[in-house]
């Protein structure tokens, strides 16, 4: 069994709550499914869960390099220079990243509101980019955008390999065919 879940902001990638964050049990009441990969509590979007250990490893294990795609709202204006740096790979404290696919995109028209909303500063514009990576280091997207001078304000994973969020409202899940 494979499930796609549109994880809201503030929900951990585990069934039990911790501190101020809620757990998956508040949204998914299915025994025997396990998270395939992680998504930080302050990130939103696609999370896959499965009852198949081999499928879980294939999705989550960095050795398989399954591409993950994100919509990222950043503080500042996305420049060609920033996109080129992201596409080539950027240097982080734990070493250089692999090259990424990066492009500036228009603000998403069909996006759910976030609770709480992102911080907004009247003097600093925001913009959006789509970023696809094949590795999954801790807070990697946020660190990559910061490295090119574009702090992340909102991070939404839209796809993992062939699986995507299309038409799935925030906080809901659906069984899919692997």
Short mmCIF file of N, CA and C in Angstrom, two decimals:
data_model
loop_
_atom_site.label_atom_id
_atom_site.label_comp_id
_atom_site.label_asym_id
_atom_site.label_seq_id
_atom_site.Cartn_x
_atom_site.Cartn_y
_atom_site.Cartn_z
N UNK A 1 0.84 -1.18 0.00
CA UNK A 1 0.00 0.00 0.00
C UNK A 1 0.89 1.25 0.00
N UNK A 2 0.53 2.22 -0.82
CA UNK A 2 1.27 3.47 -0.89
C UNK A 2 0.27 4.61 -0.72
N UNK A 3 0.64 5.57 0.11
CA UNK A 3 -0.24 6.71 0.41
C UNK A 3 0.51 8.00 0.13
N UNK A 4 -0.18 8.95 -0.49
CA UNK A 4 0.37 10.29 -0.61
C UNK A 4 -0.41 11.18 0.37
N UNK A 5 0.33 12.01 1.08
CA UNK A 5 -0.25 12.88 2.10
C UNK A 5 0.26 14.29 1.86
N UNK A 6 -0.64 15.27 1.88
CA UNK A 6 -0.25 16.67 1.75
C UNK A 6 -0.07 17.20 3.17
N UNK A 7 1.17 17.16 3.64
CA UNK A 7 1.49 17.51 5.02
C UNK A 7 1.40 19.02 5.24
N UNK A 8 0.57 19.42 6.20
CA UNK A 8 0.51 20.86 6.52
C UNK A 8 1.72 21.31 7.34
N UNK A 9 1.91 22.61 7.40
CA UNK A 9 2.91 23.23 8.26
C UNK A 9 2.63 22.79 9.71
N UNK A 10 3.68 22.51 10.46
CA UNK A 10 3.53 22.19 11.88
C UNK A 10 3.29 20.74 12.20
N UNK A 11 3.31 19.87 11.19
CA UNK A 11 3.12 18.43 11.40
C UNK A 11 4.46 17.73 11.19
N UNK A 12 4.82 16.88 12.14
CA UNK A 12 6.07 16.11 12.03
C UNK A 12 5.90 14.95 11.06
N UNK A 13 7.01 14.43 10.56
CA UNK A 13 7.00 13.25 9.68
C UNK A 13 7.09 11.98 10.53
N UNK A 14 6.32 11.95 11.59
CA UNK A 14 6.24 10.79 12.49
C UNK A 14 4.84 10.80 13.09
N UNK A 15 4.42 9.67 13.63
CA UNK A 15 3.04 9.58 14.11
C UNK A 15 2.84 10.23 15.48
N UNK A 16 3.89 10.35 16.27
CA UNK A 16 3.73 10.92 17.61
C UNK A 16 4.06 12.41 17.62
N UNK A 17 3.29 13.20 18.39
CA UNK A 17 3.59 14.62 18.51
C UNK A 17 4.85 14.84 19.34
N UNK A 18 5.43 16.02 19.21
CA UNK A 18 6.64 16.33 19.98
C UNK A 18 6.68 17.85 20.18
N UNK A 19 6.69 18.27 21.44
CA UNK A 19 6.72 19.69 21.73
C UNK A 19 5.52 20.39 21.14
N UNK A 20 5.76 21.47 20.41
CA UNK A 20 4.66 22.24 19.82
C UNK A 20 4.14 21.67 18.51
N UNK A 21 4.81 20.64 17.99
CA UNK A 21 4.43 20.06 16.70
C UNK A 21 3.48 18.88 16.87
N UNK A 22 2.51 18.75 15.95
CA UNK A 22 1.62 17.59 15.98
C UNK A 22 2.23 16.46 15.15
N UNK A 23 1.65 15.27 15.28
CA UNK A 23 2.13 14.12 14.54
C UNK A 23 1.16 13.68 13.46
N UNK A 24 1.58 12.71 12.67
CA UNK A 24 0.76 12.20 11.57
C UNK A 24 -0.52 11.53 12.05
N UNK A 25 -0.52 11.01 13.29
CA UNK A 25 -1.71 10.34 13.82
C UNK A 25 -2.93 11.26 13.86
N UNK A 26 -2.69 12.56 13.89
CA UNK A 26 -3.81 13.51 13.87
C UNK A 26 -4.47 13.58 12.49
N UNK A 27 -3.82 13.02 11.47
CA UNK A 27 -4.31 13.10 10.09
C UNK A 27 -4.54 11.75 9.43
N UNK A 28 -3.75 10.74 9.84
CA UNK A 28 -3.79 9.43 9.17
C UNK A 28 -4.03 8.35 10.22
N UNK A 29 -5.16 7.65 10.09
CA UNK A 29 -5.49 6.58 11.03
C UNK A 29 -5.47 5.24 10.30
N UNK A 30 -4.25 4.83 9.91
CA UNK A 30 -4.08 3.57 9.21
C UNK A 30 -2.95 2.80 9.87
N UNK A 31 -3.20 1.60 10.36
CA UNK A 31 -2.11 0.82 10.96
C UNK A 31 -1.19 0.25 9.89
N UNK A 32 0.08 0.09 10.26
CA UNK A 32 1.03 -0.61 9.39
C UNK A 32 1.62 0.19 8.26
N UNK A 33 1.48 1.51 8.27
CA UNK A 33 2.14 2.32 7.25
C UNK A 33 3.26 3.13 7.90
N UNK A 34 4.32 3.33 7.13
CA UNK A 34 5.50 4.02 7.63
C UNK A 34 5.92 5.10 6.64
N UNK A 35 6.51 6.15 7.17
CA UNK A 35 6.95 7.27 6.34
C UNK A 35 8.14 6.86 5.49
N UNK A 36 8.09 7.21 4.22
CA UNK A 36 9.20 6.98 3.29
C UNK A 36 9.85 8.33 3.03
N UNK A 37 10.84 8.67 3.82
CA UNK A 37 11.50 9.97 3.72
C UNK A 37 10.98 10.91 4.79
N UNK A 38 11.51 12.11 4.83
CA UNK A 38 11.12 13.08 5.85
C UNK A 38 10.78 14.41 5.19
N UNK A 39 10.07 15.20 5.97
CA UNK A 39 9.79 16.58 5.62
C UNK A 39 9.72 17.32 6.95
N UNK A 40 10.54 18.34 7.13
CA UNK A 40 10.57 19.07 8.39
C UNK A 40 9.20 19.60 8.76
N UNK A 41 8.99 19.82 10.05
CA UNK A 41 7.70 20.32 10.55
C UNK A 41 7.34 21.66 9.93
N UNK A 42 8.36 22.50 9.64
CA UNK A 42 8.07 23.82 9.09
C UNK A 42 8.03 23.82 7.55
N UNK A 43 8.02 22.63 6.96
CA UNK A 43 7.86 22.48 5.52
C UNK A 43 6.51 21.82 5.26
N UNK A 44 5.99 22.01 4.06
CA UNK A 44 4.68 21.49 3.70
C UNK A 44 4.80 20.60 2.48
N UNK A 45 3.72 19.89 2.18
CA UNK A 45 3.65 19.20 0.91
C UNK A 45 3.72 17.70 0.97
N UNK A 46 4.16 17.11 -0.13
CA UNK A 46 4.07 15.67 -0.36
C UNK A 46 4.94 14.87 0.59
N UNK A 47 4.27 13.93 1.26
CA UNK A 47 4.93 12.94 2.10
C UNK A 47 4.35 11.60 1.68
N UNK A 48 5.20 10.63 1.41
CA UNK A 48 4.75 9.30 1.03
C UNK A 48 4.86 8.36 2.22
N UNK A 49 3.86 7.50 2.37
CA UNK A 49 3.87 6.47 3.40
C UNK A 49 3.56 5.15 2.73
N UNK A 50 4.14 4.08 3.26
CA UNK A 50 3.95 2.77 2.65
C UNK A 50 3.96 1.68 3.71
N UNK A 51 3.36 0.55 3.36
CA UNK A 51 3.41 -0.63 4.22
C UNK A 51 4.48 -1.61 3.75
N UNK A 52 5.20 -1.27 2.68
CA UNK A 52 6.19 -2.14 2.06
C UNK A 52 7.60 -1.61 2.36
N UNK A 53 8.38 -2.39 3.11
CA UNK A 53 9.72 -1.97 3.50
C UNK A 53 10.65 -1.72 2.33
N UNK A 54 10.56 -2.54 1.28
CA UNK A 54 11.40 -2.34 0.10
C UNK A 54 11.03 -1.06 -0.63
N UNK A 55 9.73 -0.78 -0.71
CA UNK A 55 9.26 0.45 -1.36
C UNK A 55 9.72 1.66 -0.54
N UNK A 56 9.65 1.53 0.78
CA UNK A 56 10.09 2.61 1.67
C UNK A 56 11.57 2.93 1.42
N UNK A 57 12.40 1.91 1.32
CA UNK A 57 13.83 2.10 1.08
C UNK A 57 14.07 2.72 -0.30
N UNK A 58 13.34 2.26 -1.31
CA UNK A 58 13.52 2.78 -2.67
C UNK A 58 13.18 4.27 -2.74
N UNK A 59 12.18 4.70 -2.00
CA UNK A 59 11.78 6.10 -2.02
C UNK A 59 12.73 6.96 -1.18
N UNK A 60 13.09 6.48 0.00
CA UNK A 60 13.82 7.30 0.97
C UNK A 60 15.34 7.24 0.85
N UNK A 61 15.89 6.13 0.41
CA UNK A 61 17.33 5.96 0.43
C UNK A 61 18.02 6.85 -0.61
N UNK A 62 18.96 7.70 -0.17
CA UNK A 62 19.66 8.59 -1.11
C UNK A 62 20.41 7.85 -2.24
N UNK A 63 20.75 6.58 -2.02
CA UNK A 63 21.45 5.83 -3.07
C UNK A 63 20.62 5.71 -4.34
N UNK A 64 19.28 5.72 -4.20
CA UNK A 64 18.41 5.61 -5.37
C UNK A 64 18.20 6.96 -6.05
N UNK A 65 18.58 8.03 -5.37
CA UNK A 65 18.56 9.39 -5.93
C UNK A 65 17.23 9.74 -6.62
N UNK A 66 16.12 9.39 -5.97
CA UNK A 66 14.82 9.75 -6.50
C UNK A 66 14.66 11.27 -6.41
N UNK A 67 14.35 11.90 -7.53
CA UNK A 67 14.26 13.36 -7.56
C UNK A 67 13.08 13.86 -6.73
N UNK A 68 13.34 14.93 -5.98
CA UNK A 68 12.31 15.60 -5.18
C UNK A 68 12.20 17.04 -5.68
N UNK A 69 10.96 17.50 -5.90
CA UNK A 69 10.73 18.84 -6.44
C UNK A 69 9.99 19.68 -5.40
N UNK A 70 10.43 20.92 -5.30
CA UNK A 70 9.90 21.85 -4.28
C UNK A 70 9.51 23.17 -4.92
N UNK A 71 8.46 23.78 -4.39
CA UNK A 71 8.14 25.17 -4.64
C UNK A 71 8.68 25.93 -3.45
N UNK A 72 9.44 26.98 -3.69
CA UNK A 72 10.09 27.71 -2.61
C UNK A 72 9.78 29.19 -2.73
N UNK A 73 9.18 29.75 -1.69
CA UNK A 73 9.00 31.19 -1.63
C UNK A 73 10.18 31.76 -0.88
N UNK A 74 10.88 32.69 -1.50
CA UNK A 74 12.10 33.24 -0.91
C UNK A 74 11.96 34.74 -0.71
N UNK A 75 12.79 35.23 0.19
CA UNK A 75 12.88 36.67 0.43
C UNK A 75 13.86 37.23 -0.59
N UNK A 76 13.41 38.19 -1.40
CA UNK A 76 14.25 38.77 -2.44
C UNK A 76 13.78 38.35 -3.81
N UNK A 77 14.51 38.80 -4.83
CA UNK A 77 14.18 38.51 -6.22
C UNK A 77 15.14 37.45 -6.75
N UNK A 78 14.57 36.40 -7.34
CA UNK A 78 15.38 35.32 -7.93
C UNK A 78 16.08 35.88 -9.17
N UNK A 79 17.41 35.76 -9.17
CA UNK A 79 18.21 36.26 -10.29
C UNK A 79 18.74 35.10 -11.12
N UNK A 80 19.17 35.41 -12.35
CA UNK A 80 19.81 34.39 -13.18
C UNK A 80 21.07 33.85 -12.51
N UNK A 81 21.80 34.73 -11.81
CA UNK A 81 23.02 34.33 -11.12
C UNK A 81 22.70 33.30 -10.02
N UNK A 82 21.64 33.54 -9.27
CA UNK A 82 21.25 32.59 -8.21
C UNK A 82 20.82 31.26 -8.82
N UNK A 83 20.05 31.30 -9.90
CA UNK A 83 19.60 30.07 -10.56
C UNK A 83 20.78 29.27 -11.10
N UNK A 84 21.76 29.96 -11.69
CA UNK A 84 22.95 29.29 -12.22
C UNK A 84 23.73 28.62 -11.08
N UNK A 85 23.88 29.32 -9.97
CA UNK A 85 24.60 28.75 -8.81
C UNK A 85 23.88 27.50 -8.29
N UNK A 86 22.56 27.55 -8.16
CA UNK A 86 21.80 26.40 -7.69
C UNK A 86 21.91 25.24 -8.68
N UNK A 87 21.87 25.55 -9.97
CA UNK A 87 21.94 24.52 -11.00
C UNK A 87 23.31 23.82 -11.01
N UNK A 88 24.35 24.56 -10.67
CA UNK A 88 25.70 23.98 -10.64
C UNK A 88 25.98 23.22 -9.35
N UNK A 89 25.23 23.55 -8.30
CA UNK A 89 25.50 23.01 -6.97
C UNK A 89 26.18 24.09 -6.15
N UNK A 90 25.80 24.21 -4.89
CA UNK A 90 26.38 25.25 -4.04
C UNK A 90 27.18 24.60 -2.91
N UNK A 91 28.13 25.35 -2.37
CA UNK A 91 28.94 24.85 -1.26
C UNK A 91 28.23 25.12 0.05
N UNK A 92 28.03 24.06 0.82
CA UNK A 92 27.45 24.16 2.15
C UNK A 92 28.51 23.71 3.15
N UNK A 93 28.25 23.91 4.44
CA UNK A 93 29.23 23.52 5.46
C UNK A 93 29.57 22.03 5.41
N UNK A 94 28.60 21.20 4.98
CA UNK A 94 28.85 19.75 4.90
C UNK A 94 29.25 19.31 3.49
N UNK A 95 29.72 20.27 2.68
CA UNK A 95 30.23 19.94 1.35
C UNK A 95 29.33 20.45 0.25
N UNK A 96 29.81 20.34 -0.99
CA UNK A 96 29.02 20.83 -2.13
C UNK A 96 27.79 19.97 -2.39
N UNK A 97 26.73 20.61 -2.87
CA UNK A 97 25.54 19.87 -3.25
C UNK A 97 25.69 19.38 -4.68
N UNK A 98 24.92 18.40 -5.03
CA UNK A 98 24.85 17.97 -6.42
C UNK A 98 24.14 19.07 -7.21
N UNK A 99 24.36 19.13 -8.51
CA UNK A 99 23.62 20.09 -9.32
C UNK A 99 22.11 19.88 -9.15
N UNK A 100 21.37 20.98 -9.21
CA UNK A 100 19.92 20.94 -9.06
C UNK A 100 19.28 21.51 -10.31
N UNK A 101 18.00 21.21 -10.50
CA UNK A 101 17.23 21.90 -11.54
C UNK A 101 16.56 23.06 -10.84
N UNK A 102 16.74 24.27 -11.35
CA UNK A 102 16.20 25.47 -10.70
C UNK A 102 15.63 26.41 -11.74
N UNK A 103 14.45 26.96 -11.44
CA UNK A 103 13.87 27.97 -12.32
C UNK A 103 12.95 28.87 -11.51
N UNK A 104 12.89 30.12 -11.91
CA UNK A 104 11.97 31.07 -11.30
C UNK A 104 10.57 30.74 -11.80
N UNK A 105 9.57 30.84 -10.93
CA UNK A 105 8.18 30.57 -11.31
C UNK A 105 7.28 31.69 -10.77
N UNK A 106 6.12 31.81 -11.36
CA UNK A 106 5.12 32.78 -10.88
C UNK A 106 4.55 32.27 -9.56
N UNK A 107 4.06 33.16 -8.72
CA UNK A 107 3.41 32.69 -7.48
C UNK A 107 2.29 31.70 -7.82
N UNK A 108 2.22 30.57 -7.13
CA UNK A 108 1.20 29.56 -7.45
C UNK A 108 -0.21 30.13 -7.25
N UNK A 109 -1.06 29.92 -8.24
CA UNK A 109 -2.43 30.45 -8.20
C UNK A 109 -3.33 29.65 -7.26
N UNK A 110 -3.13 28.35 -7.22
CA UNK A 110 -4.02 27.46 -6.46
C UNK A 110 -3.35 26.97 -5.18
N UNK A 111 -2.81 27.88 -4.38
CA UNK A 111 -2.09 27.47 -3.18
C UNK A 111 -2.92 27.70 -1.93
N UNK A 112 -2.96 26.70 -1.06
CA UNK A 112 -3.69 26.82 0.20
C UNK A 112 -2.98 27.85 1.09
N UNK A 113 -3.73 28.43 2.02
CA UNK A 113 -3.11 29.38 2.95
C UNK A 113 -2.37 28.61 4.03
N UNK A 114 -1.36 29.22 4.58
CA UNK A 114 -0.57 28.58 5.61
C UNK A 114 -0.94 29.18 6.96
N UNK A 115 -0.99 28.33 7.98
CA UNK A 115 -1.26 28.79 9.33
C UNK A 115 -0.10 28.37 10.23
N UNK A 116 0.69 29.32 10.76
CA UNK A 116 0.54 30.77 10.60
C UNK A 116 1.09 31.21 9.25
N UNK A 117 0.64 32.40 8.78
CA UNK A 117 1.16 32.90 7.50
C UNK A 117 2.65 33.22 7.61
N UNK A 118 3.34 33.30 6.47
CA UNK A 118 4.76 33.64 6.47
C UNK A 118 4.92 35.09 6.89
N UNK A 119 6.12 35.43 7.35
CA UNK A 119 6.37 36.83 7.70
C UNK A 119 6.50 37.64 6.42
N UNK A 120 5.97 38.83 6.44
CA UNK A 120 6.05 39.70 5.26
C UNK A 120 6.67 41.02 5.67
N UNK A 121 7.58 41.51 4.86
CA UNK A 121 8.20 42.82 5.09
C UNK A 121 7.88 43.70 3.89
N UNK A 122 7.34 44.87 4.15
CA UNK A 122 6.94 45.75 3.05
C UNK A 122 8.12 46.18 2.20
N UNK A 123 9.30 46.29 2.80
CA UNK A 123 10.46 46.80 2.05
C UNK A 123 11.23 45.71 1.30
N UNK A 124 10.89 44.44 1.54
CA UNK A 124 11.62 43.35 0.89
C UNK A 124 10.64 42.49 0.09
N UNK A 125 10.82 42.44 -1.24
CA UNK A 125 9.91 41.63 -2.06
C UNK A 125 10.17 40.13 -1.86
N UNK A 126 9.19 39.33 -2.23
CA UNK A 126 9.38 37.88 -2.23
C UNK A 126 9.19 37.37 -3.65
N UNK A 127 9.74 36.20 -3.92
CA UNK A 127 9.55 35.56 -5.22
C UNK A 127 9.54 34.05 -5.02
N UNK A 128 9.23 33.34 -6.08
CA UNK A 128 9.11 31.88 -6.03
C UNK A 128 10.07 31.22 -7.00
N UNK A 129 10.54 30.04 -6.61
CA UNK A 129 11.31 29.23 -7.53
C UNK A 129 10.93 27.78 -7.36
N UNK A 130 11.20 27.01 -8.40
CA UNK A 130 11.01 25.57 -8.36
C UNK A 130 12.40 24.96 -8.34
N UNK A 131 12.63 24.07 -7.41
CA UNK A 131 13.95 23.47 -7.23
C UNK A 131 13.79 21.95 -7.14
N UNK A 132 14.57 21.22 -7.93
CA UNK A 132 14.54 19.76 -7.91
C UNK A 132 15.93 19.25 -7.58
N UNK A 133 15.99 18.36 -6.57
CA UNK A 133 17.27 17.80 -6.12
C UNK A 133 17.18 16.28 -6.05
N UNK A 134 18.35 15.64 -6.03
CA UNK A 134 18.42 14.18 -5.96
C UNK A 134 19.14 13.71 -4.69
N UNK A 135 19.31 14.59 -3.75
CA UNK A 135 19.86 14.18 -2.46
C UNK A 135 18.91 14.71 -1.40
N UNK A 136 19.15 14.42 -0.16
CA UNK A 136 18.20 14.85 0.87
C UNK A 136 18.88 15.14 2.19
N UNK A 137 19.79 16.09 2.18
CA UNK A 137 20.47 16.46 3.42
C UNK A 137 19.52 17.24 4.32
N UNK A 138 19.90 17.30 5.59
CA UNK A 138 19.09 18.03 6.56
C UNK A 138 18.92 19.49 6.14
N UNK A 139 17.67 19.92 5.99
CA UNK A 139 17.30 21.30 5.65
C UNK A 139 18.04 21.81 4.40
N UNK A 140 18.27 20.92 3.46
CA UNK A 140 19.10 21.23 2.30
C UNK A 140 18.57 22.38 1.45
N UNK A 141 17.30 22.37 1.12
CA UNK A 141 16.75 23.43 0.27
C UNK A 141 16.93 24.79 0.95
N UNK A 142 16.59 24.88 2.21
CA UNK A 142 16.72 26.14 2.95
C UNK A 142 18.17 26.61 2.97
N UNK A 143 19.09 25.68 3.15
CA UNK A 143 20.51 26.05 3.18
C UNK A 143 21.00 26.46 1.79
N UNK A 144 20.49 25.80 0.75
CA UNK A 144 20.90 26.15 -0.61
C UNK A 144 20.42 27.55 -0.99
N UNK A 145 19.16 27.86 -0.71
CA UNK A 145 18.66 29.19 -1.07
C UNK A 145 19.36 30.27 -0.26
N UNK A 146 19.65 29.99 1.01
CA UNK A 146 20.38 30.97 1.84
C UNK A 146 21.78 31.20 1.27
N UNK A 147 22.40 30.14 0.77
CA UNK A 147 23.76 30.26 0.22
C UNK A 147 23.83 31.17 -1.00
N UNK A 148 22.70 31.33 -1.70
CA UNK A 148 22.68 32.22 -2.86
C UNK A 148 21.96 33.54 -2.53
N UNK A 149 21.81 33.82 -1.23
CA UNK A 149 21.26 35.11 -0.80
C UNK A 149 19.75 35.23 -0.85
N UNK A 150 19.05 34.09 -0.85
CA UNK A 150 17.59 34.09 -0.92
C UNK A 150 17.02 33.25 0.22
N UNK A 151 16.85 33.83 1.40
CA UNK A 151 16.32 33.04 2.53
C UNK A 151 14.92 32.48 2.22
N UNK A 152 14.71 31.22 2.57
CA UNK A 152 13.43 30.56 2.35
C UNK A 152 12.39 31.04 3.36
N UNK A 153 11.22 31.40 2.85
CA UNK A 153 10.09 31.78 3.69
C UNK A 153 9.06 30.65 3.78
N UNK A 154 8.85 29.98 2.67
CA UNK A 154 7.88 28.88 2.62
C UNK A 154 8.41 27.80 1.70
N UNK A 155 8.28 26.54 2.14
CA UNK A 155 8.83 25.41 1.38
C UNK A 155 7.77 24.34 1.24
N UNK A 156 7.45 23.99 -0.01
CA UNK A 156 6.41 23.02 -0.30
C UNK A 156 6.96 21.97 -1.25
N UNK A 157 7.00 20.71 -0.79
CA UNK A 157 7.43 19.63 -1.70
C UNK A 157 6.23 19.25 -2.56
N UNK A 158 6.43 19.30 -3.87
CA UNK A 158 5.34 19.03 -4.81
C UNK A 158 5.43 17.66 -5.47
N UNK A 159 6.63 17.05 -5.46
CA UNK A 159 6.78 15.75 -6.11
C UNK A 159 7.96 14.98 -5.54
N UNK A 160 7.81 13.65 -5.56
CA UNK A 160 8.89 12.72 -5.24
C UNK A 160 8.86 11.70 -6.38
N UNK A 161 9.89 11.74 -7.22
CA UNK A 161 9.89 10.84 -8.39
C UNK A 161 8.61 11.02 -9.19
N UNK A 162 7.89 9.93 -9.47
CA UNK A 162 6.67 10.03 -10.28
C UNK A 162 5.43 10.46 -9.50
N UNK A 163 5.55 10.61 -8.19
CA UNK A 163 4.39 10.93 -7.35
C UNK A 163 4.33 12.44 -7.09
N UNK A 164 3.09 12.99 -7.13
CA UNK A 164 2.96 14.43 -6.93
C UNK A 164 1.74 14.77 -6.08
N UNK A 165 1.59 16.06 -5.82
CA UNK A 165 0.49 16.57 -4.99
C UNK A 165 -0.79 16.87 -5.76
N UNK A 166 -0.76 16.78 -7.06
CA UNK A 166 -1.86 17.26 -7.90
C UNK A 166 -3.23 16.97 -7.30
N UNK A 167 -3.97 18.05 -7.02
CA UNK A 167 -5.36 17.94 -6.57
C UNK A 167 -5.57 17.45 -5.16
N UNK A 168 -4.53 17.30 -4.36
CA UNK A 168 -4.66 16.79 -3.00
C UNK A 168 -4.64 17.96 -2.01
N UNK A 169 -5.76 18.26 -1.36
CA UNK A 169 -5.80 19.39 -0.42
C UNK A 169 -4.88 19.17 0.79
N UNK A 170 -4.41 20.27 1.35
CA UNK A 170 -3.55 20.21 2.53
C UNK A 170 -4.25 19.48 3.66
N UNK A 171 -3.51 18.57 4.33
CA UNK A 171 -4.03 17.83 5.46
C UNK A 171 -4.80 16.58 5.09
N UNK A 172 -4.83 16.23 3.80
CA UNK A 172 -5.56 15.04 3.37
C UNK A 172 -4.60 14.01 2.76
N UNK A 173 -5.06 12.77 2.70
CA UNK A 173 -4.25 11.69 2.13
C UNK A 173 -5.10 10.86 1.19
N UNK A 174 -4.37 10.07 0.36
CA UNK A 174 -5.03 9.24 -0.64
C UNK A 174 -4.16 8.02 -0.92
N UNK A 175 -4.80 6.85 -1.03
CA UNK A 175 -4.07 5.65 -1.46
C UNK A 175 -3.80 5.78 -2.95
N UNK A 176 -2.58 5.38 -3.36
CA UNK A 176 -2.21 5.41 -4.77
C UNK A 176 -1.59 4.07 -5.17
N UNK A 177 -1.50 3.85 -6.46
CA UNK A 177 -0.90 2.62 -6.96
C UNK A 177 0.57 2.86 -7.26
N UNK A 178 1.48 2.06 -6.64
CA UNK A 178 2.91 2.27 -6.92
C UNK A 178 3.26 1.92 -8.36
#
